[in-house]
Short mmCIF file of C-alpha atoms and ligand atoms in Angstrom, two decimals:
data_model
loop_
_atom_site.label_atom_id
_atom_site.label_comp_id
_atom_site.label_asym_id
_atom_site.label_seq_id
_atom_site.Cartn_x
_atom_site.Cartn_y
_atom_site.Cartn_z
CA MET A 1 0.00 0.00 0.00
CA HIS A 2 1.32 3.44 -0.88
CA GLN A 3 1.66 5.58 2.21
CA PRO A 4 1.23 9.36 2.33
CA LYS A 5 4.47 11.21 1.83
CA ARG A 6 4.50 12.93 5.22
CA ARG A 7 3.98 9.73 7.14
CA LEU A 8 7.34 9.71 8.87
CA LEU A 9 7.61 13.43 9.61
CA LEU A 10 6.78 13.26 13.29
CA ALA A 11 6.71 16.40 15.39
CA ALA A 12 9.53 16.70 17.90
CA GLY A 13 8.37 15.17 21.15
CA ALA A 14 5.32 13.48 19.71
CA SER A 15 4.91 9.82 20.44
CA LEU A 16 2.69 7.74 18.23
CA SER A 17 1.09 4.54 19.30
CA LEU A 18 -0.24 2.64 16.32
CA SER A 19 -2.17 -0.55 15.95
CA LEU A 20 -3.21 -2.77 13.07
CA LEU A 21 -5.32 -1.13 10.42
CA LEU A 22 -8.42 -3.24 10.01
CA PRO A 23 -12.06 -2.21 9.99
CA GLY A 24 -12.89 -1.54 13.62
CA ALA A 25 -9.23 -1.28 14.62
CA SER A 26 -8.25 1.82 16.52
CA VAL A 27 -5.08 3.82 16.52
CA SER A 28 -3.89 6.73 18.61
CA ALA A 29 -1.57 9.63 17.99
CA GLN A 30 -0.99 11.76 21.02
CA ALA A 31 1.73 13.95 22.33
CA ALA A 32 3.06 12.57 25.59
CA PRO A 33 2.37 15.60 27.83
CA ALA A 34 -1.07 16.32 26.37
CA THR A 35 -3.42 15.29 29.14
CA SER A 36 -5.24 18.63 29.10
CA LEU A 37 -6.02 18.49 25.39
CA PRO A 38 -9.52 17.47 24.23
CA ASN A 39 -10.04 13.86 23.14
CA VAL A 40 -11.02 13.61 19.48
CA VAL A 41 -11.86 10.36 17.71
CA ILE A 42 -11.37 10.13 13.95
CA LEU A 43 -13.77 7.71 12.26
CA ALA A 44 -12.39 6.89 8.83
CA THR A 45 -14.72 5.80 6.03
CA GLY A 46 -12.52 6.07 2.91
CA GLY A 47 -12.77 8.54 0.01
CA THR A 48 -10.14 10.60 -1.75
CA ILE A 49 -8.64 11.79 1.52
CA ALA A 50 -7.57 8.14 1.80
CA GLY A 51 -6.88 7.80 -1.92
CA THR A 52 -3.67 7.15 -3.83
CA GLY A 53 -2.63 7.93 -7.38
CA ALA A 54 0.06 6.51 -9.65
CA THR A 55 2.15 9.70 -9.58
CA SER A 56 2.32 12.96 -7.63
CA THR A 57 0.55 14.75 -10.47
CA THR A 58 -2.32 12.26 -10.62
CA THR A 59 -5.29 14.31 -9.44
CA VAL A 60 -7.91 12.42 -11.43
CA GLY A 61 -8.10 8.71 -12.16
CA TYR A 62 -6.64 7.73 -8.78
CA THR A 63 -7.96 5.06 -6.42
CA ALA A 64 -10.06 6.27 -3.50
CA ALA A 65 -10.16 4.55 -0.10
CA THR A 66 -6.81 2.77 0.07
CA VAL A 67 -4.96 4.48 2.95
CA GLY A 68 -5.98 3.50 6.48
CA VAL A 69 -6.71 5.74 9.42
CA GLN A 70 -3.33 4.91 10.96
CA SER A 71 -1.51 6.44 8.02
CA LEU A 72 -3.84 9.43 7.83
CA ILE A 73 -3.09 10.28 11.45
CA GLN A 74 0.61 9.56 11.09
CA ALA A 75 0.83 11.94 8.13
CA VAL A 76 -0.24 14.90 10.28
CA PRO A 77 1.86 14.93 13.46
CA GLU A 78 0.54 18.45 14.13
CA LEU A 79 -2.72 16.81 15.28
CA ALA A 80 -1.00 15.95 18.54
CA LYS A 81 -0.70 19.66 19.33
CA VAL A 82 -4.44 20.29 19.28
CA ALA A 83 -6.01 17.07 20.55
CA ARG A 84 -5.45 13.60 21.89
CA VAL A 85 -6.43 11.78 18.73
CA THR A 86 -7.52 8.20 18.31
CA GLY A 87 -8.71 6.60 15.09
CA GLU A 88 -11.13 3.91 14.01
CA GLN A 89 -11.53 2.47 10.54
CA VAL A 90 -15.31 2.20 10.26
CA PHE A 91 -15.44 1.51 6.50
CA GLN A 92 -12.97 1.79 3.63
CA ILE A 93 -15.12 2.78 0.66
CA ALA A 94 -15.48 5.34 -2.10
CA SER A 95 -18.44 7.42 -1.04
CA GLU A 96 -20.58 6.66 -4.10
CA ASN A 97 -21.00 3.28 -2.36
CA MET A 98 -22.32 4.80 0.86
CA SER A 99 -25.63 3.09 1.66
CA ASN A 100 -28.46 3.46 4.16
CA GLU A 101 -26.93 0.55 6.08
CA HIS A 102 -23.56 2.32 6.27
CA TRP A 103 -25.34 5.41 7.61
CA LEU A 104 -27.11 3.46 10.33
CA THR A 105 -23.90 1.73 11.39
CA LEU A 106 -22.00 5.02 11.41
CA ALA A 107 -24.70 6.95 13.29
CA LYS A 108 -24.94 4.28 15.98
CA ARG A 109 -21.17 4.29 16.46
CA VAL A 110 -21.14 8.10 16.60
CA ASN A 111 -23.82 8.12 19.29
CA VAL A 112 -22.02 5.47 21.34
CA LEU A 113 -18.74 7.38 21.19
CA LEU A 114 -20.28 10.77 21.96
CA ALA A 115 -22.01 9.33 25.02
CA GLN A 116 -18.60 8.54 26.49
CA PRO A 117 -17.33 11.22 28.88
CA ASN A 118 -13.79 10.77 27.57
CA VAL A 119 -14.75 11.74 24.00
CA ASP A 120 -14.94 15.50 23.37
CA GLY A 121 -15.50 15.54 19.63
CA LEU A 122 -15.56 13.44 16.48
CA VAL A 123 -14.08 13.77 13.03
CA ILE A 124 -15.37 11.64 10.17
CA THR A 125 -13.17 11.33 7.10
CA HIS A 126 -15.32 10.70 4.04
CA GLY A 127 -15.36 10.75 0.25
CA THR A 128 -16.53 14.11 -1.01
CA ASP A 129 -19.11 12.79 -3.48
CA THR A 130 -21.76 12.00 -0.86
CA LEU A 131 -20.20 13.77 2.11
CA GLU A 132 -23.03 16.32 2.27
CA GLU A 133 -25.57 13.48 2.50
CA THR A 134 -23.85 11.67 5.36
CA ALA A 135 -23.38 15.01 7.13
CA TYR A 136 -27.11 15.82 6.91
CA PHE A 137 -28.14 12.32 7.95
CA LEU A 138 -25.97 12.63 11.06
CA ASP A 139 -27.23 16.18 11.67
CA LEU A 140 -30.70 14.67 12.04
CA VAL A 141 -29.85 11.65 14.19
CA VAL A 142 -26.83 12.44 16.38
CA LYS A 143 -27.88 12.77 19.99
CA SER A 144 -25.21 15.04 21.38
CA LYS A 145 -24.08 18.65 21.44
CA LYS A 146 -20.46 17.62 21.08
CA PRO A 147 -18.80 18.64 17.81
CA VAL A 148 -19.06 16.26 14.86
CA VAL A 149 -17.03 17.34 11.84
CA LEU A 150 -16.99 15.72 8.41
CA VAL A 151 -13.95 16.20 6.22
CA GLY A 152 -12.64 14.96 2.91
CA ALA A 153 -10.16 15.97 0.26
CA MET A 154 -10.36 16.81 -3.40
CA ARG A 155 -6.86 15.51 -4.12
CA PRO A 156 -5.55 12.05 -3.21
CA SER A 157 -2.96 11.72 -0.46
CA THR A 158 -0.16 11.18 -2.99
CA ALA A 159 -0.81 14.38 -4.97
CA LEU A 160 1.33 17.50 -5.03
CA SER A 161 -0.36 19.96 -2.65
CA ALA A 162 -2.76 17.32 -1.39
CA ASP A 163 -5.48 19.05 0.63
CA GLY A 164 -6.17 16.07 2.92
CA PRO A 165 -3.58 16.79 5.65
CA ILE A 166 -4.56 20.45 6.21
CA ASN A 167 -8.25 19.57 5.98
CA LEU A 168 -7.78 16.82 8.59
CA TYR A 169 -5.84 19.19 10.84
CA ASN A 170 -8.61 21.80 10.54
CA ALA A 171 -11.27 19.18 11.25
CA VAL A 172 -9.55 17.95 14.41
CA LEU A 173 -9.00 21.53 15.52
CA LEU A 174 -12.71 22.23 15.00
CA ALA A 175 -13.85 19.04 16.73
CA ALA A 176 -11.63 19.98 19.68
CA SER A 177 -13.07 23.48 19.85
CA ALA A 178 -15.73 24.41 22.41
CA ASP A 179 -17.09 26.96 19.89
CA ALA A 180 -18.16 24.11 17.58
CA ALA A 181 -20.44 22.49 20.19
CA GLY A 182 -24.19 22.75 19.69
CA LYS A 183 -23.96 23.97 16.09
CA GLY A 184 -25.06 20.72 14.48
CA VAL A 185 -22.90 18.55 12.28
CA LEU A 186 -20.22 20.60 10.55
CA VAL A 187 -18.23 20.16 7.36
CA VAL A 188 -14.78 21.63 6.96
CA MET A 189 -13.00 21.83 3.61
CA ASN A 190 -10.65 24.42 2.13
CA ASP A 191 -10.44 26.34 5.46
CA GLN A 192 -14.21 26.94 5.43
CA ILE A 193 -16.74 25.73 8.00
CA GLN A 194 -20.13 24.77 6.55
CA ALA A 195 -23.46 23.57 7.97
CA ALA A 196 -24.43 19.98 7.14
CA ARG A 197 -27.96 20.94 6.07
CA GLU A 198 -26.87 23.58 3.62
CA VAL A 199 -23.49 22.69 2.17
CA THR A 200 -23.21 21.01 -1.21
CA LYS A 201 -20.46 19.86 -3.55
CA THR A 202 -20.41 22.30 -6.46
CA ASN A 203 -17.38 21.29 -8.51
CA THR A 204 -16.08 17.94 -9.75
CA SER A 205 -12.44 18.58 -8.94
CA THR A 206 -11.37 21.98 -7.58
CA LEU A 207 -10.31 22.53 -3.98
CA ASP A 208 -13.13 25.02 -3.35
CA ALA A 209 -15.81 22.50 -4.33
CA PHE A 210 -17.80 22.75 -1.08
CA ARG A 211 -20.10 25.74 -0.96
CA THR A 212 -23.30 26.92 0.66
CA PRO A 213 -24.85 28.93 -2.17
CA GLU A 214 -26.73 32.05 -1.05
CA LEU A 215 -27.18 31.09 2.62
CA GLY A 216 -23.43 31.12 3.18
CA MET A 217 -20.83 29.24 5.14
CA LEU A 218 -20.62 29.43 8.94
CA GLY A 219 -17.03 30.52 9.27
CA TYR A 220 -13.34 29.96 8.62
CA ILE A 221 -10.37 28.23 10.13
CA GLN A 222 -7.46 30.60 10.21
CA GLY A 223 -4.23 30.55 12.19
CA SER A 224 -5.26 27.33 13.95
CA LYS A 225 -8.49 28.90 15.24
CA ALA A 226 -12.12 28.52 14.27
CA PHE A 227 -13.99 31.77 13.53
CA PHE A 228 -17.80 31.51 13.40
CA TYR A 229 -19.98 34.22 11.81
CA ARG A 230 -23.42 32.62 11.47
CA GLN A 231 -25.44 29.52 12.36
CA SER A 232 -28.11 27.46 10.64
CA THR A 233 -31.53 28.25 12.11
CA ARG A 234 -32.95 24.77 11.47
CA LYS A 235 -33.24 22.22 14.26
CA HIS A 236 -30.65 19.46 14.45
CA THR A 237 -29.05 16.76 16.62
CA LEU A 238 -30.60 16.79 20.12
CA GLU A 239 -33.58 18.85 18.89
CA THR A 240 -34.86 16.34 16.32
CA GLU A 241 -37.52 13.65 16.73
CA PHE A 242 -35.50 10.97 14.93
CA ASP A 243 -33.90 8.01 16.67
CA VAL A 244 -31.83 5.42 14.85
CA SER A 245 -30.93 3.32 17.88
CA SER A 246 -33.40 0.54 17.05
CA LEU A 247 -33.47 0.94 13.24
CA THR A 248 -31.96 -1.75 11.03
CA ALA A 249 -33.18 -0.34 7.69
CA LEU A 250 -34.63 2.84 6.22
CA PRO A 251 -37.72 3.12 4.01
CA MET A 252 -37.06 3.06 0.26
CA VAL A 253 -37.09 6.62 -1.10
CA GLU A 254 -35.88 7.36 -4.64
CA ILE A 255 -35.15 10.49 -6.68
CA VAL A 256 -36.68 11.19 -10.10
CA TYR A 257 -35.00 13.88 -12.19
CA GLY A 258 -36.95 16.46 -14.19
CA TYR A 259 -35.83 17.44 -17.71
CA ALA A 260 -37.28 18.32 -21.10
CA ASN A 261 -39.23 15.40 -22.61
CA VAL A 262 -39.33 13.49 -19.32
CA GLY A 263 -41.92 10.70 -19.10
CA PRO A 264 -43.50 8.56 -16.36
CA VAL A 265 -41.21 5.51 -16.64
CA ALA A 266 -38.89 6.22 -13.70
CA VAL A 267 -41.72 7.08 -11.28
CA ASP A 268 -43.71 4.00 -12.27
CA ALA A 269 -40.65 1.75 -11.96
CA PHE A 270 -39.71 3.04 -8.51
CA VAL A 271 -43.24 2.61 -7.22
CA ALA A 272 -43.45 -0.89 -8.71
CA ALA A 273 -40.16 -1.69 -6.96
CA GLY A 274 -41.69 -0.73 -3.62
CA ALA A 275 -40.65 2.89 -3.11
CA LYS A 276 -42.36 4.47 -0.12
CA GLY A 277 -41.35 7.92 -1.24
CA ILE A 278 -40.41 9.78 -4.41
CA ILE A 279 -38.38 12.97 -4.48
CA HIS A 280 -39.16 14.78 -7.70
CA ALA A 281 -36.15 16.94 -8.61
CA GLY A 282 -38.15 19.18 -10.89
CA VAL A 283 -37.08 21.93 -13.23
CA GLY A 284 -37.30 25.51 -11.96
CA ASP A 285 -39.49 25.81 -8.88
CA GLY A 286 -40.25 22.08 -9.01
CA SER A 287 -42.57 22.13 -12.00
CA LEU A 288 -44.24 18.84 -12.90
CA ALA A 289 -44.31 17.89 -16.59
CA ALA A 290 -47.73 16.89 -17.93
CA LYS A 291 -46.43 13.39 -18.73
CA VAL A 292 -45.08 12.88 -15.18
CA LEU A 293 -47.95 14.31 -13.14
CA PRO A 294 -50.32 11.31 -13.62
CA ALA A 295 -47.55 8.93 -12.50
CA LEU A 296 -46.91 11.00 -9.39
CA LYS A 297 -50.64 11.16 -8.62
CA ALA A 298 -50.85 7.39 -9.00
CA ALA A 299 -47.82 6.98 -6.74
CA ARG A 300 -49.52 9.04 -4.04
CA GLN A 301 -52.75 7.06 -4.43
CA LYS A 302 -50.73 3.89 -3.82
CA GLY A 303 -49.44 5.40 -0.57
CA ALA A 304 -46.04 6.72 -1.63
CA ILE A 305 -45.15 10.20 -0.36
CA VAL A 306 -44.26 12.63 -3.16
CA VAL A 307 -41.90 15.48 -2.33
CA ARG A 308 -41.42 18.27 -4.84
CA ALA A 309 -37.82 19.48 -4.88
CA SER A 310 -35.85 21.40 -7.49
CA ARG A 311 -32.82 20.54 -9.56
CA VAL A 312 -31.83 24.24 -9.59
CA GLY A 313 -29.79 24.12 -6.37
CA GLN A 314 -30.82 27.45 -4.87
CA GLY A 315 -34.00 29.02 -3.56
CA ILE A 316 -37.14 27.95 -1.69
CA LEU A 317 -39.40 25.36 -3.34
CA ALA A 318 -42.71 27.20 -2.97
CA ARG A 319 -45.53 25.08 -1.56
CA ASN A 320 -48.60 25.45 -3.80
CA GLY A 321 -46.48 27.37 -6.33
CA GLU A 322 -45.89 25.39 -9.52
CA ALA A 323 -48.32 22.69 -8.33
CA ASN A 324 -51.27 22.60 -5.98
CA ASP A 325 -49.64 20.57 -3.21
CA ASP A 326 -52.70 20.83 -0.98
CA GLU A 327 -54.88 19.24 -3.64
CA LEU A 328 -52.29 16.68 -4.76
CA ASP A 329 -51.33 15.87 -1.15
CA PHE A 330 -47.66 16.44 -2.02
CA VAL A 331 -44.89 17.88 0.16
CA ALA A 332 -42.62 20.83 -0.73
CA ALA A 333 -38.88 20.40 -0.08
CA ASP A 334 -38.28 23.99 1.07
CA THR A 335 -34.57 24.73 0.46
CA LEU A 336 -33.35 21.12 0.68
CA ASN A 337 -31.68 19.80 -2.44
CA PRO A 338 -33.09 16.49 -3.77
CA GLN A 339 -30.43 14.27 -2.19
CA LYS A 340 -31.00 15.83 1.24
CA ALA A 341 -34.78 15.80 0.81
CA ARG A 342 -34.44 12.04 0.30
CA ILE A 343 -32.70 11.71 3.67
CA LEU A 344 -35.29 13.75 5.55
CA LEU A 345 -38.14 11.84 3.92
CA MET A 346 -36.60 8.47 4.83
CA LEU A 347 -36.30 9.54 8.46
CA ALA A 348 -39.75 11.14 8.42
CA LEU A 349 -41.22 7.85 7.21
CA THR A 350 -39.80 6.09 10.26
CA LYS A 351 -42.20 8.28 12.28
CA THR A 352 -45.30 9.01 10.21
CA THR A 353 -47.02 8.77 6.82
CA SER A 354 -49.01 11.98 7.34
CA THR A 355 -48.12 14.52 4.64
CA ARG A 356 -49.08 17.32 7.03
CA ASP A 357 -46.55 16.08 9.57
CA ILE A 358 -43.93 15.47 6.93
CA GLN A 359 -44.39 19.01 5.57
CA ARG A 360 -43.88 20.32 9.11
CA MET A 361 -40.61 18.38 9.28
CA PHE A 362 -39.44 19.93 6.00
CA TYR A 363 -39.99 23.37 7.49
CA THR A 364 -38.32 22.40 10.78
CA TYR A 365 -35.11 20.57 9.86
C1 LIG B 401 -15.42 9.64 -3.02
O1 LIG B 401 -16.39 10.37 -2.83
O2 LIG B 401 -15.21 8.62 -2.33
C2 LIG B 401 -14.46 9.92 -4.12
C3 LIG B 401 -14.30 11.35 -4.41
C4 LIG B 401 -13.72 12.16 -3.29
O3 LIG B 401 -13.57 11.76 -2.15
O4 LIG B 401 -13.39 13.35 -3.57
#
């Protein structure tokens, strides 16, 4: 296995204690005289931050999820200056393979760890492709005020100017910071702190891919300090009604994309396959094409919940705007993008099938 270049550059005085790198294995990296530092656990799940390429200039076409948590920690000896860090390899996957089952496993582990008095904060390393989804899922189901920070990298660990090490440092710093507590699940990339509900990946490859269009990021990391300027107003973590502790699966909710000439095939197929919910990622303000509307009505009549979202990526999806949601008994996604609307609907369906209640949840979380 190719190891990150900085692996052996240990800070003077730092002592590393490392163990085998297997799923579930844990590893620690702590400076010897660091008893007063916060305890931060890094849960590693794979992604480009743990990726390796053939050469130092390989920034596309590399292999994600090959470097273990031990090596990620070892590559950033500066972590030992800001926290007593331990690591756990929860999964080792590219994030396009993240599933509902992975989310349930991860959320349960997060809640167990955060309940421990000797854990002050958590960092989750993750592929960037679905990082925003995992972050929002956790934002809705974590039962703690302690900081939870998701982090990834746009360049693999072997690349020139890889962003993984500084992103990981910033994430640990943030998870160790009292200022990050109670703000919901956070994402840090490119020195910017973002809210799980609102952040989205906006670029396939550049370092500034993570953005919160219009609503804005929460703050910056600068000079080894977190600076916060705003907060999301939506409820999260301890304030939600969702509880994953006894869940072993989530209801099937699928996303149907809107585009010119779209027909009913995808909606019909998802419903026939057993979908309990459909997120319609419509054009504009969630408009419903004449050829799709009958399929969505039929889906609702069969009991599936239909949520109107937009493929646009910014703005409020207006209830009773482009469609009469009251009459159709549909739900409006508010400002959630389709992939996050899917997450909220899955969790909502663990509690209720009332569209009135589900609409309330979309205006609450
Ligand atoms: C992934 O999402 O696992 C691959 C892409 C990335 O992490 O940037």
